[in-house]
PDB file of C-alpha atoms in Angstrom:
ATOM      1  CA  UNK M   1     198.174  47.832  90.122  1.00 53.00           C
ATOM      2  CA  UNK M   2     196.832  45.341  92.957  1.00 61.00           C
ATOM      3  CA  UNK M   3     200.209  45.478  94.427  1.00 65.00           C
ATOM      4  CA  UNK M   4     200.751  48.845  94.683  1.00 72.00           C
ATOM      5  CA  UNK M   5     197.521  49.679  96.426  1.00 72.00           C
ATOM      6  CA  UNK M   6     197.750  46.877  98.774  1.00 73.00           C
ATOM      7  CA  UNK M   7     201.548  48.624  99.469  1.00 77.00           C
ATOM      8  CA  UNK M   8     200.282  51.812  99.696  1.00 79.00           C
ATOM      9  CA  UNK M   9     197.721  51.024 101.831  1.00 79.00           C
ATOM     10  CA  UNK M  10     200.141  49.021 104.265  1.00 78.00           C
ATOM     11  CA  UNK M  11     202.750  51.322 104.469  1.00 81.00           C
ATOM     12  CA  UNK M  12     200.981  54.905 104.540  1.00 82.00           C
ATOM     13  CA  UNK M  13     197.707  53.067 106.270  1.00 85.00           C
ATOM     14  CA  UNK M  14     195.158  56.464 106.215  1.00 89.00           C
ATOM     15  CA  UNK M  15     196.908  58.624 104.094  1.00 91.00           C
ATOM     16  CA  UNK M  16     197.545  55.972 101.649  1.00 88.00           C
ATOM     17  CA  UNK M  17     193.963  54.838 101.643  1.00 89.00           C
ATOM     18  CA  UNK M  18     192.886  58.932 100.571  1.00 91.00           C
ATOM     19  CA  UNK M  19     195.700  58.857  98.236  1.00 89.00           C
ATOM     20  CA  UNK M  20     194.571  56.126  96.452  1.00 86.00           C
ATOM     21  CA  UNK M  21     191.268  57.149  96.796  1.00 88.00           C
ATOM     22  CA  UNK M  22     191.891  60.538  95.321  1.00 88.00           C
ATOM     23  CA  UNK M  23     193.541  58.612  92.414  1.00 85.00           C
ATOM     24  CA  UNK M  24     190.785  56.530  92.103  1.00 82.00           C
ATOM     25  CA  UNK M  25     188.324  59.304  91.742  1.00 83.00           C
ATOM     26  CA  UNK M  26     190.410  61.016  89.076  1.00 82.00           C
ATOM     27  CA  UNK M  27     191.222  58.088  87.325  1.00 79.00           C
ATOM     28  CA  UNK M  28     188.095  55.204  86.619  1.00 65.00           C
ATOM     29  CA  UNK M  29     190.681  52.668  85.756  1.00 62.00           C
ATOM     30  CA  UNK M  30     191.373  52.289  89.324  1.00 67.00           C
ATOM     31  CA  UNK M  31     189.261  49.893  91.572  1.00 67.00           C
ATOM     32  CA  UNK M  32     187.500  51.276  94.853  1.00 69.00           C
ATOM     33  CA  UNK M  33     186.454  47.492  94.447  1.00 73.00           C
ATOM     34  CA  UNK M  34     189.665  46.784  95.543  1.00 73.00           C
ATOM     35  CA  UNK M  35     190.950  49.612  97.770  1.00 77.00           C
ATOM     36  CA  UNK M  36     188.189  49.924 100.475  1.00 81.00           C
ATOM     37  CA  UNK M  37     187.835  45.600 100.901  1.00 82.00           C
ATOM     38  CA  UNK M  38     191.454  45.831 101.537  1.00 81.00           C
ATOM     39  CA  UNK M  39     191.113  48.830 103.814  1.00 82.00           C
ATOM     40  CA  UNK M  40     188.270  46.630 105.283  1.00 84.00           C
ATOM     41  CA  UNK M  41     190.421  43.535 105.822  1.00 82.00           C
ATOM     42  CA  UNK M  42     192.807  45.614 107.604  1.00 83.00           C
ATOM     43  CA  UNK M  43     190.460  47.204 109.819  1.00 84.00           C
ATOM     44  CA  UNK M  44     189.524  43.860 110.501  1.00 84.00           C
ATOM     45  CA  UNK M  45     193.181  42.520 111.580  1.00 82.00           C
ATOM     46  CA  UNK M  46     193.080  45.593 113.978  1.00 82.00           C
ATOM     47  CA  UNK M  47     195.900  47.545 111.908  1.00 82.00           C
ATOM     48  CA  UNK M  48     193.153  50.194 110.863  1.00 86.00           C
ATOM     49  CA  UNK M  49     190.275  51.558 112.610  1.00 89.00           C
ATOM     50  CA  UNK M  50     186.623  50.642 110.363  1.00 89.00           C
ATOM     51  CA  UNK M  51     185.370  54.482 111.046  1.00 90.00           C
ATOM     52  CA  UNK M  52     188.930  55.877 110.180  1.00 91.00           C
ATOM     53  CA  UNK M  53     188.436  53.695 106.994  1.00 90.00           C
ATOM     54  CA  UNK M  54     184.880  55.142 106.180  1.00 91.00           C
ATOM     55  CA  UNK M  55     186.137  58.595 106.810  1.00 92.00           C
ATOM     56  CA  UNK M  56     189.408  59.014 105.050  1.00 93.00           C
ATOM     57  CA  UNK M  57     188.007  56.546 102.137  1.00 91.00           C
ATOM     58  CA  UNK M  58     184.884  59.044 101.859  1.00 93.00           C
ATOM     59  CA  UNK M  59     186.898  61.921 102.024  1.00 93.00           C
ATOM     60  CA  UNK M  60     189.498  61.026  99.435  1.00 92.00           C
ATOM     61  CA  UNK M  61     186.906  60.155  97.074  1.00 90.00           C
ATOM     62  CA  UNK M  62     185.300  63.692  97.324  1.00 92.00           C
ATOM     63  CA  UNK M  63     187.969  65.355  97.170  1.00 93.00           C
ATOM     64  CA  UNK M  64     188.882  63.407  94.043  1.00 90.00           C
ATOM     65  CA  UNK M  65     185.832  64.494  92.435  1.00 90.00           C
ATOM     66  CA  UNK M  66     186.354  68.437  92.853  1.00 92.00           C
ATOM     67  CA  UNK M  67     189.057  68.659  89.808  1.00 90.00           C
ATOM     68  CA  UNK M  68     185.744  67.140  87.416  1.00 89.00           C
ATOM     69  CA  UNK M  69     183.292  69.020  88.670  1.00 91.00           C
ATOM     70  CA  UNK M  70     185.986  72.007  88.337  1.00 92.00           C
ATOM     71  CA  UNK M  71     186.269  71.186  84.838  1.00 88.00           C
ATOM     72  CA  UNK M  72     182.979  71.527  83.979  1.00 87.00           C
ATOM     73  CA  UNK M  73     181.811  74.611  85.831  1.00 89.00           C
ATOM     74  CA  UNK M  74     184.861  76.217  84.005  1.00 89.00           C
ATOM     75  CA  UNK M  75     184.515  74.779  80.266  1.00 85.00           C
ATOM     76  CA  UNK M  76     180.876  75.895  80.258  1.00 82.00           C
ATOM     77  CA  UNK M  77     177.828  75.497  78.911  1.00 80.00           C
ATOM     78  CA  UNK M  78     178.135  77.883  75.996  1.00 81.00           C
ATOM     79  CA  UNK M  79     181.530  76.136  75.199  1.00 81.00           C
ATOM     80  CA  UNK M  80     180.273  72.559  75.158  1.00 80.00           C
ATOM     81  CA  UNK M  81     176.730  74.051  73.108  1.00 77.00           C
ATOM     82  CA  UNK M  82     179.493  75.372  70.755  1.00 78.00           C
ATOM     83  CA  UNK M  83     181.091  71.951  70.219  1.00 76.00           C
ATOM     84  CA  UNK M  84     178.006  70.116  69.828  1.00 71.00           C
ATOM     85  CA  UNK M  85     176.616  72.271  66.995  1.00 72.00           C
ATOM     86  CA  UNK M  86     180.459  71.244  65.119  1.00 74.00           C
ATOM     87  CA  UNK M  87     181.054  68.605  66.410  1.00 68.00           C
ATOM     88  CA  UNK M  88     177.345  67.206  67.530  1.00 64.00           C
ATOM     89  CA  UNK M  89     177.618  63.504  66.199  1.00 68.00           C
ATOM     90  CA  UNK M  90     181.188  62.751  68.060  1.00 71.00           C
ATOM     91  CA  UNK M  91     179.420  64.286  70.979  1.00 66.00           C
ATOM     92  CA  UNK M  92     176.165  62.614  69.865  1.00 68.00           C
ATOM     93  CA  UNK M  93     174.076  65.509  71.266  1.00 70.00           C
ATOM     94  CA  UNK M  94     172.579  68.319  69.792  1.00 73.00           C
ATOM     95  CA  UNK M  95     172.714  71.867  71.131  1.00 74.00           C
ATOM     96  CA  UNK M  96     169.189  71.414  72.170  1.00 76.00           C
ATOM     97  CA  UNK M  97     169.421  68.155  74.068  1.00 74.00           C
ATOM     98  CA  UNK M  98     172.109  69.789  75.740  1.00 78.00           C
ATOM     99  CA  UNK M  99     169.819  71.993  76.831  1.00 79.00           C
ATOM    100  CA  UNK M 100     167.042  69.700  77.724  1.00 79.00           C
ATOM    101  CA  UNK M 101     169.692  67.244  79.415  1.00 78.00           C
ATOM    102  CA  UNK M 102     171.115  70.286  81.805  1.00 80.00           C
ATOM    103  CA  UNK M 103     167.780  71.405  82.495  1.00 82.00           C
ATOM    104  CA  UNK M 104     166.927  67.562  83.559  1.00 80.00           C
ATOM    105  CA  UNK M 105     170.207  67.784  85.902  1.00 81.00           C
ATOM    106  CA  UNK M 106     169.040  70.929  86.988  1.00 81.00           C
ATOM    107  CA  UNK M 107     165.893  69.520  88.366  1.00 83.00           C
ATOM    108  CA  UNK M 108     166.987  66.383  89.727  1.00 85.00           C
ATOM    109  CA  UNK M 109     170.883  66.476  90.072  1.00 84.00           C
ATOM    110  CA  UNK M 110     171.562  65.886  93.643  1.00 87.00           C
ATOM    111  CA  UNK M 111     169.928  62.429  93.269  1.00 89.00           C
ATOM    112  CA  UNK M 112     171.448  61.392  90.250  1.00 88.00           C
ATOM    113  CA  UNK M 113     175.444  62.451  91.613  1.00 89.00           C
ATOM    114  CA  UNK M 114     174.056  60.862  94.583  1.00 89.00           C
ATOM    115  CA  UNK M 115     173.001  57.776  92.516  1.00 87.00           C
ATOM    116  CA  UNK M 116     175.889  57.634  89.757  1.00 83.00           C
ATOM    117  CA  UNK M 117     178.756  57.528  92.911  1.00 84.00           C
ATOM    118  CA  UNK M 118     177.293  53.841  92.978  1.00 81.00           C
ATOM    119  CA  UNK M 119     177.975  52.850  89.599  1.00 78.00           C
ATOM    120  CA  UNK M 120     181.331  52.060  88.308  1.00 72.00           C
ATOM    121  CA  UNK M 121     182.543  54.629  85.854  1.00 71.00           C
ATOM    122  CA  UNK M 122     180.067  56.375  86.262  1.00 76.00           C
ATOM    123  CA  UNK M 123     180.898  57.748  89.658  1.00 78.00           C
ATOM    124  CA  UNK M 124     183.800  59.532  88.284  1.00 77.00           C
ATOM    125  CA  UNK M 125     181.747  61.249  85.129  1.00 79.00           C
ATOM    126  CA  UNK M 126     179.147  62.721  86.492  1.00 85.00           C
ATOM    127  CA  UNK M 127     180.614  64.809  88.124  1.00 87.00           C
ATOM    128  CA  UNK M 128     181.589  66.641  84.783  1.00 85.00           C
ATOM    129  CA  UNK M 129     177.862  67.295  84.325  1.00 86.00           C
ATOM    130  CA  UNK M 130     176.969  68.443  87.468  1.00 88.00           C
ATOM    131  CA  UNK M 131     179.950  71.284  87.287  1.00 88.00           C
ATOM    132  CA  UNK M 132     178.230  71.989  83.405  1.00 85.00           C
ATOM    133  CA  UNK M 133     175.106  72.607  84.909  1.00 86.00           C
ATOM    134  CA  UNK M 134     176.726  74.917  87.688  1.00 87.00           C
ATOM    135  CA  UNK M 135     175.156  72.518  90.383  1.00 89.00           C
ATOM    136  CA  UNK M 136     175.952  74.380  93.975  1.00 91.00           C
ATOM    137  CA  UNK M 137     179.467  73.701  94.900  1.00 92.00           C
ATOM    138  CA  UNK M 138     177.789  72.356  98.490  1.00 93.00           C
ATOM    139  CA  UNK M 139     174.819  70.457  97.334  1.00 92.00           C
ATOM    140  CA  UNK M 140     177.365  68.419  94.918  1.00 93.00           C
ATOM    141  CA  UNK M 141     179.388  68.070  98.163  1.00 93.00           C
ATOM    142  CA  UNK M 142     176.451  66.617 100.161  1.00 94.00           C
ATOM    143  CA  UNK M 143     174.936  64.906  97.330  1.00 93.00           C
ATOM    144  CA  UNK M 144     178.580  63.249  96.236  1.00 92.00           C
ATOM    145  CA  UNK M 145     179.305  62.644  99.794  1.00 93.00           C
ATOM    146  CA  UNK M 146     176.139  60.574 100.814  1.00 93.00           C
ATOM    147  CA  UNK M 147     176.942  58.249  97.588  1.00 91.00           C
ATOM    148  CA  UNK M 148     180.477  57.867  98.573  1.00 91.00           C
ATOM    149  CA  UNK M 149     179.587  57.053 101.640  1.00 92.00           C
ATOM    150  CA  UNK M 150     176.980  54.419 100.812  1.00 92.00           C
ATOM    151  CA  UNK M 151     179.418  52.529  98.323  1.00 89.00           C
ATOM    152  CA  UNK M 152     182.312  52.848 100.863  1.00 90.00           C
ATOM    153  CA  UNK M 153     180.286  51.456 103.782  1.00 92.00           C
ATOM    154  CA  UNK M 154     179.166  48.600 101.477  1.00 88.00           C
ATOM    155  CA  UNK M 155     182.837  48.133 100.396  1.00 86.00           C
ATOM    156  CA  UNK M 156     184.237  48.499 103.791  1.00 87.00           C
ATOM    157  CA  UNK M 157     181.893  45.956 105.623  1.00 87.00           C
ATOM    158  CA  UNK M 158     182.481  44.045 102.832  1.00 84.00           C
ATOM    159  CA  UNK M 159     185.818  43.407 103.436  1.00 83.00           C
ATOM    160  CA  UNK M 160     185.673  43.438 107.116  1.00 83.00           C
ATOM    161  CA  UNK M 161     183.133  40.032 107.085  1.00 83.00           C
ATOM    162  CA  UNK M 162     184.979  38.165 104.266  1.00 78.00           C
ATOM    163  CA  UNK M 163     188.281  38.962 106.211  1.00 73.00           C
ATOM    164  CA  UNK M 164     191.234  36.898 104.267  1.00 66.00           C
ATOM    165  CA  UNK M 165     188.856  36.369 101.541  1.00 66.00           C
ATOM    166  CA  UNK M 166     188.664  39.995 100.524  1.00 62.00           C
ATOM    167  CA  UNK M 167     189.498  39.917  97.073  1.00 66.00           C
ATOM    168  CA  UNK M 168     186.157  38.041  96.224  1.00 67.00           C
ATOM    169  CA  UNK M 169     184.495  40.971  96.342  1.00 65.00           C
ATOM    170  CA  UNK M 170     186.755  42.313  93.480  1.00 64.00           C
ATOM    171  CA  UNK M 171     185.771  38.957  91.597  1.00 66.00           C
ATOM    172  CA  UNK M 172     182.022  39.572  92.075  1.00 64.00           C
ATOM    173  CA  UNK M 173     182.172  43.481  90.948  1.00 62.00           C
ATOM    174  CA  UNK M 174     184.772  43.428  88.190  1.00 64.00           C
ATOM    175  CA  UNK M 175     182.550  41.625  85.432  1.00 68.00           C
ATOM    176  CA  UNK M 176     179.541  44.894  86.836  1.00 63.00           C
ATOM    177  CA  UNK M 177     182.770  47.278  85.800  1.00 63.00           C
ATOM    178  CA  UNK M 178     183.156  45.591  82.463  1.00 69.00           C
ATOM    179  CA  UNK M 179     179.318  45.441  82.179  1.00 72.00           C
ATOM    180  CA  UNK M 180     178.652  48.964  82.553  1.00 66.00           C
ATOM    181  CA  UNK M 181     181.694  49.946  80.315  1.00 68.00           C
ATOM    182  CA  UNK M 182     180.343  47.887  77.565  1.00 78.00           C
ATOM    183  CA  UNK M 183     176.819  49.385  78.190  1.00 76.00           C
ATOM    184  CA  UNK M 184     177.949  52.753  77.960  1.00 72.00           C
ATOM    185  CA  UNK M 185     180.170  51.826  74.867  1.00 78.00           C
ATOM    186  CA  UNK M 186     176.654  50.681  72.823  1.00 83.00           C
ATOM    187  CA  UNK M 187     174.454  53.527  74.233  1.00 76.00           C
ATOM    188  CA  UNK M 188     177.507  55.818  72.395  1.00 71.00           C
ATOM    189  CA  UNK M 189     177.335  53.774  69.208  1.00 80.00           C
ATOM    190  CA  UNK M 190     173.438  53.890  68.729  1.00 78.00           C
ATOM    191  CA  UNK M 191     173.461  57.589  69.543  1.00 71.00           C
ATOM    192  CA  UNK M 192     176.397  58.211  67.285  1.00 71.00           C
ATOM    193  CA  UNK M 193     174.373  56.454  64.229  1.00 75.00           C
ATOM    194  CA  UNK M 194     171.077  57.899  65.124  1.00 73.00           C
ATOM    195  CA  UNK M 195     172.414  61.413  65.845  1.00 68.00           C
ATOM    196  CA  UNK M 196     170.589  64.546  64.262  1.00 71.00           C
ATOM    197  CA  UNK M 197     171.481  67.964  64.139  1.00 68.00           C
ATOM    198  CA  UNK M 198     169.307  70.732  66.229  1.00 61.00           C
ATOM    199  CA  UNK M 199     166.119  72.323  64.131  1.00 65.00           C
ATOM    200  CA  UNK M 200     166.631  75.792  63.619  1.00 54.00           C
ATOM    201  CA  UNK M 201     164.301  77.950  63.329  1.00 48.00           C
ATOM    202  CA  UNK M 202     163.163  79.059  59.389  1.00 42.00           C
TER     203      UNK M 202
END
């Protein structure tokens, strides 16, 4: 995979950096970590220009969250509330902390898209709840965009100071990757074995 997005990057330059940023929004298994300190390095040699980076990096990665957030607006609430009184402990939610949790998002989603585009793996999920929650279509857009934006910049410097040496960065943020994974892997377990159904009323 490192070899393709370095090629993709060198050959297409911008339009290969928002391809594989678009991928990488789509699918978590592929490393911004990777892409943007690359892009970086480049802009560094003087084959790419550090703005044109930030911008087509930023924009790839929002428009590679639309097709989540999409997905979620569409499925519904009523759907997913449907699943989780069937199917509650896989989902390891009830109907009613469905409720509670959208009503949470409701209140304070901008910050927490804003917040989870800085975490890997999560940058690519939450999106799913903010379409669930029927977040404004620009709000996510500004929200999303901000976080991209941050990470990118960090990313994109990143790789610009190191120079040569980019692919440290990828050696310093790949065991935070596996870290989160794994986190999110055990916060599933426990709430799979300490699941309950919703009360209903008598």
């Amino acid at each position: 995979m490192t070899d393709w997005i370095i090629q993709t990057i060198s050959d297409l330059g911008y339009v290969g950096i928002f391809l594989v940023m678009l991928a990488e929004s789509i699918f978590p298994p592929i490393p911004s970590e990777l892409i943007i300190p690359f892009a970086g390095f480049a802009a560094a040699n003087g084959d790419l220009n550090l703005f044109g980076v930030l911008a087509t990096a930023t924009f790839g990665a929002v428009v590679g969250m639309l097709p989540w957030y999409f997905a979620g607006r569409l499925f519904g609430l009523g759907r997913v509330k449907w699943l989780a009184d069937r199917y509650g402990r896989l989902l390891t939610m009830n109907a009613d902390e469905i409720d509670v949790a959208v009503g949470f998002f409701r209140r304070f989603g901008p910050l927490i898209v804003l917040f989870g585009r800085l975490m890997p793996i999560i940058r690519t999920l939450i999106s799913i709840p903010a379409g669930l929650a029927r977040m404004p279509l620009p709000l996510f857009l500004l929200a999303s965009t901000a976080g991209a934006l941050i990470w990118n910049t960090f990313l994109t410097l990143a790789g610009y100071i190191l120079h040569e040496h980019y692919e440290m960065i990828e050696v310093v943020l790949d065991p935070l990757s596996y870290a989160v994974l794994a986190l999110v892997v055990l916060v599933y377990l426990f709430r799979v074995v300490t699941w309950k159904p919703a009360e209903r009323p008598q």
